[in-house]
Short mmCIF file of C-alpha atoms and ligand atoms in Angstrom, two decimals:
data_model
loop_
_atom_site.label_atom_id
_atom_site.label_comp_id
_atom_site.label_asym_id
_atom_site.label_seq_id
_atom_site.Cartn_x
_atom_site.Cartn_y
_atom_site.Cartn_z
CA UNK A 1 12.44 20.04 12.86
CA UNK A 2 12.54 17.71 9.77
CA UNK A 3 11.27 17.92 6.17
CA UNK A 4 9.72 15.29 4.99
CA UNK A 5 8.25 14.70 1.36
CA UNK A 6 5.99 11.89 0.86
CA UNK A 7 5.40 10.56 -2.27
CA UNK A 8 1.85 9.36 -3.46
CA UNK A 9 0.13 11.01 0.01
CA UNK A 10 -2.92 11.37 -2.09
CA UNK A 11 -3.17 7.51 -2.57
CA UNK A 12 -4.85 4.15 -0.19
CA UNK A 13 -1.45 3.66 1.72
CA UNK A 14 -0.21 7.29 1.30
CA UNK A 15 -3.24 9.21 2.78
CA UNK A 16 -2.89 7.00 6.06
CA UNK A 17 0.79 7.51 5.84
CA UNK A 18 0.03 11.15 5.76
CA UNK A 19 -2.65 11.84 8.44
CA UNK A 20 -0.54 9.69 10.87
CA UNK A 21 2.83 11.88 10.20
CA UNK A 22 0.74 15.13 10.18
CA UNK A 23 -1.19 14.54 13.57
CA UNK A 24 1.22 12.79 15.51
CA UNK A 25 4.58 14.89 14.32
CA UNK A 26 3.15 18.14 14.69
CA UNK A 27 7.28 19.57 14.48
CA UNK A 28 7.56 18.09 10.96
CA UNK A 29 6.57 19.91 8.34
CA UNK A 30 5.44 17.29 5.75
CA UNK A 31 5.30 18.01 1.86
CA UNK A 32 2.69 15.80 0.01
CA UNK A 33 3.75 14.92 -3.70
CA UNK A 34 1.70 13.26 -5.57
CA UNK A 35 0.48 13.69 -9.40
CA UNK A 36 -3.13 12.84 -8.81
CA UNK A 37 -3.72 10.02 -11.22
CA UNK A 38 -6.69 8.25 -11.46
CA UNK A 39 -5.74 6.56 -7.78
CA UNK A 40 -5.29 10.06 -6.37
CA UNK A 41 -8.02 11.94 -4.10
CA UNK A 42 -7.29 14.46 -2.18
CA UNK A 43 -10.83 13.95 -0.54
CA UNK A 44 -8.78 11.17 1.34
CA UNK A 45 -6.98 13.64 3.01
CA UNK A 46 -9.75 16.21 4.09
CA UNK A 47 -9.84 16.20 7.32
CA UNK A 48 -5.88 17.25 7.49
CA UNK A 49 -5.52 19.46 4.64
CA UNK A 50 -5.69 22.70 6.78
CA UNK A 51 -3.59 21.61 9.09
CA UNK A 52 0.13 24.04 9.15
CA UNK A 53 2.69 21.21 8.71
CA UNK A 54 1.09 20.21 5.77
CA UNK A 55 1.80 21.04 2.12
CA UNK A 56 0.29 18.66 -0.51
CA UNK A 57 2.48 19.77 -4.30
CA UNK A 58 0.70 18.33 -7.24
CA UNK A 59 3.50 16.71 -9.35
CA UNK A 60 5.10 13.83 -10.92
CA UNK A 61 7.88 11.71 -9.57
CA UNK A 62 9.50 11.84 -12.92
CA UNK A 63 10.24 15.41 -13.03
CA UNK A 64 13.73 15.89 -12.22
CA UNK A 65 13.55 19.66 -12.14
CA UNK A 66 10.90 19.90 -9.49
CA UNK A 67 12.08 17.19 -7.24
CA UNK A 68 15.56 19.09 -7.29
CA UNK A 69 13.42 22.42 -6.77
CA UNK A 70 11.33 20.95 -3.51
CA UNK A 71 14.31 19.26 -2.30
CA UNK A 72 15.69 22.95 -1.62
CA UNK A 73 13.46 24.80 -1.45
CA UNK A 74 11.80 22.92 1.71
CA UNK A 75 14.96 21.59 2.44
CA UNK A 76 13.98 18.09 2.76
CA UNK A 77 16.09 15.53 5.53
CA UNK A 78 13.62 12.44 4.35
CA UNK A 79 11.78 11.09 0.92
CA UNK A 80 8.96 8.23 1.97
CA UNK A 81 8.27 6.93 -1.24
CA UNK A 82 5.01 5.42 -1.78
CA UNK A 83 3.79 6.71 -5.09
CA UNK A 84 3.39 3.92 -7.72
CA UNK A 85 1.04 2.90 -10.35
CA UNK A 86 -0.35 -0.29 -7.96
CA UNK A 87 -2.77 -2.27 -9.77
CA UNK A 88 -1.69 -5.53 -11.26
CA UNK A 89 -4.64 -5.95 -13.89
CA UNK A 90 -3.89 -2.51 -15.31
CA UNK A 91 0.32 -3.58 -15.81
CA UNK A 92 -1.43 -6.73 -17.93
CA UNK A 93 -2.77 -4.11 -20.03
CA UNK A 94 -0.26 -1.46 -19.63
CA UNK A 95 3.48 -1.99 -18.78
CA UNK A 96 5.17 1.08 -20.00
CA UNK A 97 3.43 3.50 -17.55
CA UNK A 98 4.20 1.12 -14.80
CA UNK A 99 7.90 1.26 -16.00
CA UNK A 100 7.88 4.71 -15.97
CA UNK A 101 6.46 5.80 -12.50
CA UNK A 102 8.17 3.08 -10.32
CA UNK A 103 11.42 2.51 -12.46
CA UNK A 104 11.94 6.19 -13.66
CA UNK A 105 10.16 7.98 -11.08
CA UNK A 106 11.70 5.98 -8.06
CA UNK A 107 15.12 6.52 -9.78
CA UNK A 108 14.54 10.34 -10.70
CA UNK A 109 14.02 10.75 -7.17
CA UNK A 110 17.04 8.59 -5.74
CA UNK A 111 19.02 11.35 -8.07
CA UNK A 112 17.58 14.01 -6.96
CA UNK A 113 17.95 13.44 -3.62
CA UNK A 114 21.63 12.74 -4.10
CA UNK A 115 22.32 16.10 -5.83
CA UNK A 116 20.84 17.71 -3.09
CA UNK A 117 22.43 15.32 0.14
CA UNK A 118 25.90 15.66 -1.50
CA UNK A 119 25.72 19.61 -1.79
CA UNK A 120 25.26 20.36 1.57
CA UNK A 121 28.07 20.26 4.43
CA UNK A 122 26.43 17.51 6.59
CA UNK A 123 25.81 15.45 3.79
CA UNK A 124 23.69 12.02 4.25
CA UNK A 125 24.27 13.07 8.42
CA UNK A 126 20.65 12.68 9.43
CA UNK A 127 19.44 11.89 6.04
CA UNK A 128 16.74 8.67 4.75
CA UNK A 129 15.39 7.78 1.70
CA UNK A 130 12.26 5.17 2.63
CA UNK A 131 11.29 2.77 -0.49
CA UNK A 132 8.08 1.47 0.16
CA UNK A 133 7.80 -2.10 -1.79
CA UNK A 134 5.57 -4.86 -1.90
CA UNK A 135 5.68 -9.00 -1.24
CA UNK A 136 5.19 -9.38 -4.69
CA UNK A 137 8.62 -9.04 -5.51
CA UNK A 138 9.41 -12.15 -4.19
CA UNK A 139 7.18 -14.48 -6.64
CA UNK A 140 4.61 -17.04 -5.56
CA UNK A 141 4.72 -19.73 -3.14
CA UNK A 142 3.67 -22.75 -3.54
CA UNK A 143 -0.63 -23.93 -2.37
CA UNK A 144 1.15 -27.12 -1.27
CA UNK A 145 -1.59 -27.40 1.72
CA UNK A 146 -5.41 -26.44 -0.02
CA UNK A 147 -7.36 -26.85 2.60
CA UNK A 148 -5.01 -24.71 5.33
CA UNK A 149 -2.69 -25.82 8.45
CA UNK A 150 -2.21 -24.80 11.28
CA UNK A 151 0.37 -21.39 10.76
CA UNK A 152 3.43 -22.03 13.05
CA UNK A 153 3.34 -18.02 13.39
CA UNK A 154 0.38 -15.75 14.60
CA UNK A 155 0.37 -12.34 15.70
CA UNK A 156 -2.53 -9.84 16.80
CA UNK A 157 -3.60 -9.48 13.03
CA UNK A 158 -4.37 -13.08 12.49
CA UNK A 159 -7.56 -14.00 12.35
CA UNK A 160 -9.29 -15.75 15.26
CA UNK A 161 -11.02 -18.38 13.26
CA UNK A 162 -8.68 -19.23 11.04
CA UNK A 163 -5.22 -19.14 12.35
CA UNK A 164 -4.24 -21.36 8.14
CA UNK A 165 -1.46 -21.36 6.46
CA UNK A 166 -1.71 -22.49 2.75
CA UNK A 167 2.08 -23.71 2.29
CA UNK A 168 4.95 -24.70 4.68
CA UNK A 169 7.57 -21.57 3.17
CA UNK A 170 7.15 -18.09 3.81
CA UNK A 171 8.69 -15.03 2.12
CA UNK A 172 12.06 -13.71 4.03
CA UNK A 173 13.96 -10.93 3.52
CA UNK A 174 16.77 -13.27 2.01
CA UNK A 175 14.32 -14.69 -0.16
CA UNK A 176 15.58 -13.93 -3.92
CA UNK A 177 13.38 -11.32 -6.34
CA UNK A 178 11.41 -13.57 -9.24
CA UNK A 179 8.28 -10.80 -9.91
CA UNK A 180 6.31 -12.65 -12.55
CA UNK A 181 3.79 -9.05 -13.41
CA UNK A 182 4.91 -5.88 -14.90
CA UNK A 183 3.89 -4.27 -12.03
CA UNK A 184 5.82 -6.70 -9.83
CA UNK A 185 8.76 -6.52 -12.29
CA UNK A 186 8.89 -2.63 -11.97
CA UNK A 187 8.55 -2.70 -8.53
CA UNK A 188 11.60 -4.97 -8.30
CA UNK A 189 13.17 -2.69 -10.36
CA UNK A 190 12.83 0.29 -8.52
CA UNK A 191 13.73 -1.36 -5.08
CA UNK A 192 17.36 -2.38 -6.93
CA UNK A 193 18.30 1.29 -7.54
CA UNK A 194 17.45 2.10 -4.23
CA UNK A 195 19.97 -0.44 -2.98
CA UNK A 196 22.18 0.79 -5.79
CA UNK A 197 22.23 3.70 -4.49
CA UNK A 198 22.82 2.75 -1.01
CA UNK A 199 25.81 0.88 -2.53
CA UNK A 200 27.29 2.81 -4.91
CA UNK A 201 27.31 6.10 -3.41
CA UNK A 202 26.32 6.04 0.43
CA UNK A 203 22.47 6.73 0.52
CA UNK A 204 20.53 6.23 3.68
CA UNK A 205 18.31 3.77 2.09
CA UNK A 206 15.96 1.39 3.50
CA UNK A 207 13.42 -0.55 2.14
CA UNK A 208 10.31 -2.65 3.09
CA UNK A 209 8.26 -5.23 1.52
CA UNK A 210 4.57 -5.33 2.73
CA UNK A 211 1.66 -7.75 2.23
CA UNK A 212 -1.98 -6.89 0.65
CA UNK A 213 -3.47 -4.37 2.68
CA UNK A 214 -7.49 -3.63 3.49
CA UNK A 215 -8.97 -0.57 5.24
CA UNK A 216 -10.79 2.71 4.15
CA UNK A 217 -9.56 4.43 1.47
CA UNK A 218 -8.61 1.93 -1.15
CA UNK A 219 -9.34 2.43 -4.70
CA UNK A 220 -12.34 0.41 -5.73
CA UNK A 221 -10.30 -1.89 -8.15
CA UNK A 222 -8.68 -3.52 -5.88
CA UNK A 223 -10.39 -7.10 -4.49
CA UNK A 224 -11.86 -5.46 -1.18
CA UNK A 225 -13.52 -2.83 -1.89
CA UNK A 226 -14.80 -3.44 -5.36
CA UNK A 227 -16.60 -6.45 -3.86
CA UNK A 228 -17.91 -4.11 -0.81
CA UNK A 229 -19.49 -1.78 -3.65
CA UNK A 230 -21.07 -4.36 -5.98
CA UNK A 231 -22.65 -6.60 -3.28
CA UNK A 232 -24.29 -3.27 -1.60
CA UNK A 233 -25.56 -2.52 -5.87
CA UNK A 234 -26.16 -6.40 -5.79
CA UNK A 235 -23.73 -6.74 -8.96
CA UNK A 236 -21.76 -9.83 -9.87
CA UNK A 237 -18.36 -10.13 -7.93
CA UNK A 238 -15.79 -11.81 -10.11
CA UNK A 239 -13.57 -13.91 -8.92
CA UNK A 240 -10.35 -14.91 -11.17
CA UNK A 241 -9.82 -18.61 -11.65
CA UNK A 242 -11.23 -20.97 -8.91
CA UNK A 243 -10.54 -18.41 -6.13
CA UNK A 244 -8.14 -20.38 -4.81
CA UNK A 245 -4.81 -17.68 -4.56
CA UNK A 246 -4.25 -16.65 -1.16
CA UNK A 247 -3.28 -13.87 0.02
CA UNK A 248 -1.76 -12.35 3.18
CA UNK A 249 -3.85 -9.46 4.38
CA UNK A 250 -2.65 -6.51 7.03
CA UNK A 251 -5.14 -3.74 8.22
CA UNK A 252 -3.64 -0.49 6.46
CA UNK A 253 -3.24 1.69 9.59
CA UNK A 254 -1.23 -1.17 10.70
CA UNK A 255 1.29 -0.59 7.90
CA UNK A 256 1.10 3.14 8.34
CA UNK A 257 1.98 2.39 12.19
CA UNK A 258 5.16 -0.15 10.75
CA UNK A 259 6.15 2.82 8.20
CA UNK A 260 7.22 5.37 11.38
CA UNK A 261 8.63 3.11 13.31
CA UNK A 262 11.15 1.86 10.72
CA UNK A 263 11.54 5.37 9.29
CA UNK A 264 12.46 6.23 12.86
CA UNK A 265 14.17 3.23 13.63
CA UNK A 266 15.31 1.00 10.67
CA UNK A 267 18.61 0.21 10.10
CA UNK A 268 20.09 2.19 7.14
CA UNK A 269 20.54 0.26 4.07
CA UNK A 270 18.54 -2.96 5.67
CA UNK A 271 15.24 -4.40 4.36
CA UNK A 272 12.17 -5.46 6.23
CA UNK A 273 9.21 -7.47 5.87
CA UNK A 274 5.93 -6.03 7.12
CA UNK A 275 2.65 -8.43 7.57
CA UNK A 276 0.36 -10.01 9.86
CA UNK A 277 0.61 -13.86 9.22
CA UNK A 278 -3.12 -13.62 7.93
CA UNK A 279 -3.41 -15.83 4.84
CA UNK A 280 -6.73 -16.30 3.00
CA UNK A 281 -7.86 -18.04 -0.08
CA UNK A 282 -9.31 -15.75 -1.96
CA UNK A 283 -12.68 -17.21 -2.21
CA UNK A 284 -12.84 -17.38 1.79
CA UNK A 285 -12.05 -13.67 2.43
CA UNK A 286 -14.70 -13.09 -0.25
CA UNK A 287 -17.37 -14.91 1.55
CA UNK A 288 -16.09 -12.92 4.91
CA UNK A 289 -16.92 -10.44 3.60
CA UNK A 290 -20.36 -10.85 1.54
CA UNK A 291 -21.63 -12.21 5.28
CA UNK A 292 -20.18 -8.63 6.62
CA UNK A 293 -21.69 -6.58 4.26
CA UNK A 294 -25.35 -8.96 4.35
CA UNK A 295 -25.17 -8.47 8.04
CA UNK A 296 -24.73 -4.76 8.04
CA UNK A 297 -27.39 -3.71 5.52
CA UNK A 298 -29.73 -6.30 7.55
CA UNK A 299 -29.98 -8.50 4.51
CA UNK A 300 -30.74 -12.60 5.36
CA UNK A 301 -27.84 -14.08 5.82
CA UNK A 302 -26.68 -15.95 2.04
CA UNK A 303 -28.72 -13.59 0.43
CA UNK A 304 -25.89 -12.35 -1.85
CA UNK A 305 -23.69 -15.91 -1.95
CA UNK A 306 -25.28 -16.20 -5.51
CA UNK A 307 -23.13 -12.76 -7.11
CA UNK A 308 -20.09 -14.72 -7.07
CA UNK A 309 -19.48 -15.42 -10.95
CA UNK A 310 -16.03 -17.33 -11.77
CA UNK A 311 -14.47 -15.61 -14.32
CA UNK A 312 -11.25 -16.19 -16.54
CA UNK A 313 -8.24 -16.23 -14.57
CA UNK A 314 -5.76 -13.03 -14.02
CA UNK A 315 -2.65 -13.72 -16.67
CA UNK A 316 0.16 -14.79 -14.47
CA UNK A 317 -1.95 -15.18 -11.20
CA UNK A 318 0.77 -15.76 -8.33
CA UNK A 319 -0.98 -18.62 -6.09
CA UNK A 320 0.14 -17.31 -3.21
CA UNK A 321 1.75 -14.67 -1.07
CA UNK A 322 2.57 -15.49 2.68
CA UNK A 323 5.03 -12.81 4.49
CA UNK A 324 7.36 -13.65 7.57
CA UNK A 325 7.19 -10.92 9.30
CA UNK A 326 9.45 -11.54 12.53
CA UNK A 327 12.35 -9.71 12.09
CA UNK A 328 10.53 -6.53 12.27
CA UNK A 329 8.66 -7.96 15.09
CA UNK A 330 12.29 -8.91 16.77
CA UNK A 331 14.22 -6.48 16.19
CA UNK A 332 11.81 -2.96 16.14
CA UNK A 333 9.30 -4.26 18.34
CA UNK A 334 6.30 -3.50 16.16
CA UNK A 335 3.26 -5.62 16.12
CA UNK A 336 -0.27 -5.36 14.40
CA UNK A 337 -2.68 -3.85 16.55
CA UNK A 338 -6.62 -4.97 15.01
CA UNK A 339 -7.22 -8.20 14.57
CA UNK A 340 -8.10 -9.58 10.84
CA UNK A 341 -11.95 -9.78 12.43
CA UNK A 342 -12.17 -6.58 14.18
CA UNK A 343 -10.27 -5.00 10.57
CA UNK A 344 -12.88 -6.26 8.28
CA UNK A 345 -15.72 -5.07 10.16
CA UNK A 346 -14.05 -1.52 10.52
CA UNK A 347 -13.59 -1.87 6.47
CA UNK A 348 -16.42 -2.77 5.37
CA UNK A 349 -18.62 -0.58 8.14
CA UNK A 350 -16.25 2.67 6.65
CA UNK A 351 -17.32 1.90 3.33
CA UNK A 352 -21.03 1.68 3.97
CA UNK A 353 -20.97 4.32 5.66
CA UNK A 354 -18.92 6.52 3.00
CA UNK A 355 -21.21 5.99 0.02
CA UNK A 356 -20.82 9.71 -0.89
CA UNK A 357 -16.78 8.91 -1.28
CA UNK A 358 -16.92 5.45 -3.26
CA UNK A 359 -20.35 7.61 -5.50
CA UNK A 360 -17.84 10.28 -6.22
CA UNK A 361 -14.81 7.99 -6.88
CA UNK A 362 -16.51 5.12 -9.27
CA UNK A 363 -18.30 8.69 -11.33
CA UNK A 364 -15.30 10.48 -11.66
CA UNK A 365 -15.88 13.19 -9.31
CA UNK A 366 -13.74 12.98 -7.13
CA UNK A 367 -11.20 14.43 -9.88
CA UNK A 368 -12.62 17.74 -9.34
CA UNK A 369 -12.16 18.12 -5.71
CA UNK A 370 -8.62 19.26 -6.49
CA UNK A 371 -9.88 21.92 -9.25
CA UNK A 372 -12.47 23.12 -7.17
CA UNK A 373 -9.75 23.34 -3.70
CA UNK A 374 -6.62 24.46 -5.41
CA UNK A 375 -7.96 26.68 -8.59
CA UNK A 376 -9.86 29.09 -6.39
P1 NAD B 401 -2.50 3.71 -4.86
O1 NAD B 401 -2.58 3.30 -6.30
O2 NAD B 401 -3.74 3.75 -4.05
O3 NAD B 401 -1.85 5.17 -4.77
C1 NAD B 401 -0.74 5.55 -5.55
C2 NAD B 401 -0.59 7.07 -5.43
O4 NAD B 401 0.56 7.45 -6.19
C3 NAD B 401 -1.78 7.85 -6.02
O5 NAD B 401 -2.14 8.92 -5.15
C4 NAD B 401 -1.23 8.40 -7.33
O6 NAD B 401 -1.82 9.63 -7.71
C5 NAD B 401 0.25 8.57 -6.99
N1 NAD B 401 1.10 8.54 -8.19
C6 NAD B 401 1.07 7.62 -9.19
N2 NAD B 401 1.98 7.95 -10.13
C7 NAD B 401 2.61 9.08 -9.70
C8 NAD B 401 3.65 9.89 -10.22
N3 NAD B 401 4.22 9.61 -11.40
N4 NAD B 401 4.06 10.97 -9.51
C9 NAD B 401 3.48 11.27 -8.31
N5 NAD B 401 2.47 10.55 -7.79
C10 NAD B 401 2.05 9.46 -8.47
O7 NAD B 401 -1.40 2.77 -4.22
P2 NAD B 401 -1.34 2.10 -2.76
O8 NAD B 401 -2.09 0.84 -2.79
O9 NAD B 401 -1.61 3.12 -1.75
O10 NAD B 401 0.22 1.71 -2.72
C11 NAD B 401 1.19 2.65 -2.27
C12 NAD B 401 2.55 2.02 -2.33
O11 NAD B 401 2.60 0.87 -1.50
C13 NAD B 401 2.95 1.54 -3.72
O12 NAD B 401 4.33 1.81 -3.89
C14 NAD B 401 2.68 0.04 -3.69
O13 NAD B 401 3.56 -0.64 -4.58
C15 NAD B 401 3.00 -0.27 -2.24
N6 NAD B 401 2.28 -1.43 -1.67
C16 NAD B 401 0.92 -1.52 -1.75
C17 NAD B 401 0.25 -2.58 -1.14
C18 NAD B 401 -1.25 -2.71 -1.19
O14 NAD B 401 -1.78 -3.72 -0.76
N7 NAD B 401 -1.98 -1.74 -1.68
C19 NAD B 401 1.00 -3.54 -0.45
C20 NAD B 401 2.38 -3.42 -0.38
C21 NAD B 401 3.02 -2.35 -0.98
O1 DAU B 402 0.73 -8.15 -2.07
C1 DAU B 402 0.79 -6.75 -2.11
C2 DAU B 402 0.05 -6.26 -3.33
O2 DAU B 402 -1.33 -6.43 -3.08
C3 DAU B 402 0.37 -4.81 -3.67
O3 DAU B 402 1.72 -4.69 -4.01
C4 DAU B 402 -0.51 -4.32 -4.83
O4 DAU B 402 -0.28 -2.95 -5.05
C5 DAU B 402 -1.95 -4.54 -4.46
O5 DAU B 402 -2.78 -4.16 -5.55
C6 DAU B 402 -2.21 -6.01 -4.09
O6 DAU B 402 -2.09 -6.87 -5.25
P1 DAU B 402 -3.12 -8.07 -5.54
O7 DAU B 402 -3.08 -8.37 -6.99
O8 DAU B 402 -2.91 -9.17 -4.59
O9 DAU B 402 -4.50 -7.33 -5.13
P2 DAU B 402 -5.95 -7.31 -5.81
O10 DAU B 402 -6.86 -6.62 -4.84
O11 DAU B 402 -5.91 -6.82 -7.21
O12 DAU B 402 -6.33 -8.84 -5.85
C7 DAU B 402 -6.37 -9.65 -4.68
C8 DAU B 402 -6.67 -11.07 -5.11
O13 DAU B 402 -8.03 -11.14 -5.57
C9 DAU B 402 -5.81 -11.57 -6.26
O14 DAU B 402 -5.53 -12.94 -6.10
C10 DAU B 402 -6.70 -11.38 -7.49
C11 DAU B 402 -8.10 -11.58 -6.95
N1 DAU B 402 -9.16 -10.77 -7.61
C12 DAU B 402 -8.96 -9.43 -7.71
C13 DAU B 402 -9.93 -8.63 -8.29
C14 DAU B 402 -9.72 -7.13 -8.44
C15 DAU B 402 -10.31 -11.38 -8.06
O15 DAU B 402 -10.49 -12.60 -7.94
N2 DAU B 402 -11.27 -10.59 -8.65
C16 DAU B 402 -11.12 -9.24 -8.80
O16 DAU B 402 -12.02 -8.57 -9.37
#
């Protein structure tokens, strides 16, 4: 039997996270945390919600008197820790709150944690705390090759078509932190108490760094699955700059898949890098998936090429992200399973299908699923 509490369950990553632990561990019991922000929907998580190893706990990270509470009360072996504010654009405009959930709250649960670890006779025995980070810690690469090579690395993920690689360097897990966003910056921050932690007093600690993921689920702010919503209401799609940042992209039940293994696995206090070696400039991904979307609502094909509207560039736009992924590959054996062409049509078929969840996301509604389930 374990106890698990993961953070942000309500979330893109988290509710994927979530469903796989609850179906495939049905001997854990698995405590949801999550404060419902406005990237919280508990309609992500419907279809295991009645299930008996599941508890979802609406709360925030920060609040050291309830973490210490759940931590006994459900007496908890393992903290996955996924909740964040995640949206670069909104640290631009807002920095403190992104300072505050992944600084404070990553840190108010490290201590939390300890209190609890420390006061029992086993200690750490049999004990993890699981950061989950992002690439963007590491800073931008270099575009120093626009128009793609060929990538020295592929794995299922990669895309058939398009096997580029925008630059000769790839992030490792040696590579040093430079975040150049707030949200980056706090992120960075957080994953340095966790190692503190680790350090300083003994923590089971591990931490990963993953690239952009795509799949059902996501918040409609983020690049995907806004553009999947305004081609459908044939609505301009910006694109920042000359749409020339690239990106590495990994199918989200993919990352889900990496998450158990190395939180089953992983080497305590190590770090790995999770991605697909699946780069894309921007502006390529973007007409992926207008032709997706065009093709699926039976519109001519080009019919919607003429929404894409340049717009001013993101402050601070890193040019490009590009994970190296092998270690995990080497030394855990995990490997993407969908390929980047079979992913995109899953995404973008989910989300045209779903119109009821992105209607009751982009009005609000969604916000009162948890009223109308939990204040009965
Ligand atoms: P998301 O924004 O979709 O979800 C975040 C979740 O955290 C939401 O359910 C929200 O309600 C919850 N939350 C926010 N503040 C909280 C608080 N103070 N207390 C409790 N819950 C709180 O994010 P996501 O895209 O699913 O990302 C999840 C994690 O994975 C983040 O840590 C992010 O940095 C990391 N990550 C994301 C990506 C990506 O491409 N989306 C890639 C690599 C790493
Ligand atoms: O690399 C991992 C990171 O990926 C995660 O840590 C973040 O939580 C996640 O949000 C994501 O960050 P990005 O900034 O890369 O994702 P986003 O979807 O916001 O943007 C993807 C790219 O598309 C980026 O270069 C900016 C660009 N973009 C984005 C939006 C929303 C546009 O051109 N227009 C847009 O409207």
């Amino acid at each position: 039997m374990k106890n698990i509490i993961i953070t942000g369950g309500a979330g893109f990553i988290g509710s994927h996270v979530v469903r796989l632990f609850v179906n495939k561990y049905p001997e854990y019991n698995i405590i949801n945390l999550d404060k419902l922000t406005y990237a919280g929907n508990l309609a992500n998580l419907k279809d295991i919600e009645d299930k008996p190893n599941y508890t979802f706990v609406k709360g925030d990270i920060c609040d050291f008197e309830l973490i210490r509470r759940l931590m006994r009360e459900h007496s908890v072996d393992g903290i996955i820790h996924l909740a964040a504010e995640s949206h670069v654009d909104r640290s631009i405009k807002d920095p403190f709150t992104f300072a505050q959930t992944n600084v404070m709250g990553t840190l108010t649960l490290l201590q939390a944690a300890k209190e609890y670890w420390e006061s029992l006779p086993e200690k750490y025995e049999g004990k993890r705390f699981y950061h989950i980070s992002t690439d963007e810690v590491y800073g931008a690469l270099q575009l120093t090759n626009p128009e793609g090579i060929e990538s020295p690395f592929t794995t299922k993920a990669s895309s058939s078509e398009h096997h580029h690689a925008y630059g000769e360097d790839f992030f490792l897990e040696t590579t040093k932190y430079t975040p150049h966003s707030p949200y980056s910056a706090s992120k960075a921050g957080s994953d340095h108490f966790v190692r503190a932690f680790h350090d300083t007093y003994g923590m089971p600690t591990i931490v990963t760094n993953c690239s952009n993921n795509y799949g059902p689920y996501q918040f409609p702010e983020k690049l995907i699955p806004l553009f999947i919503n305004n081609i459908r209401h044939r609505k301009p799609l910006p694109v920042y700059g000359e749409g020339l940042n690239v990106r590495d992209w990994l199918y989200v039940e993919d990352h889900a898949r990496a998450i158990d293994v190395i939180f089953h696995k992983g080497k305590i206090a190590d770090t790995y890098n999770i991605g697909g070696f699946n780069e894309w400039k921007n502006i390529d991904i973007i007409r992926v998936v207008i032709k997706t979307v065009d093709r699926l609502l039976g519109r001519p094909e080009g019919a919607d090429d003429d929404l894409i509207t340049y717009v001013t560039d993101r402050m601070g736009h890193d040019m490009r992200y590009a994970i190296d992924s092998r270690k995990l590959q080497r030394e855990l054996g995990w490997e993407p399973s969908l390929q980047f062409e079979e992913g995109i049509e899953k995404t973008v078929r989910w989300y045209l299908d779903n119109q009821e969840w992105m209607d009751n996301v982009t009005s609000g509604d969604y916000q009162k699923y948890y009223q109308d389930m939990y204040n009965r």
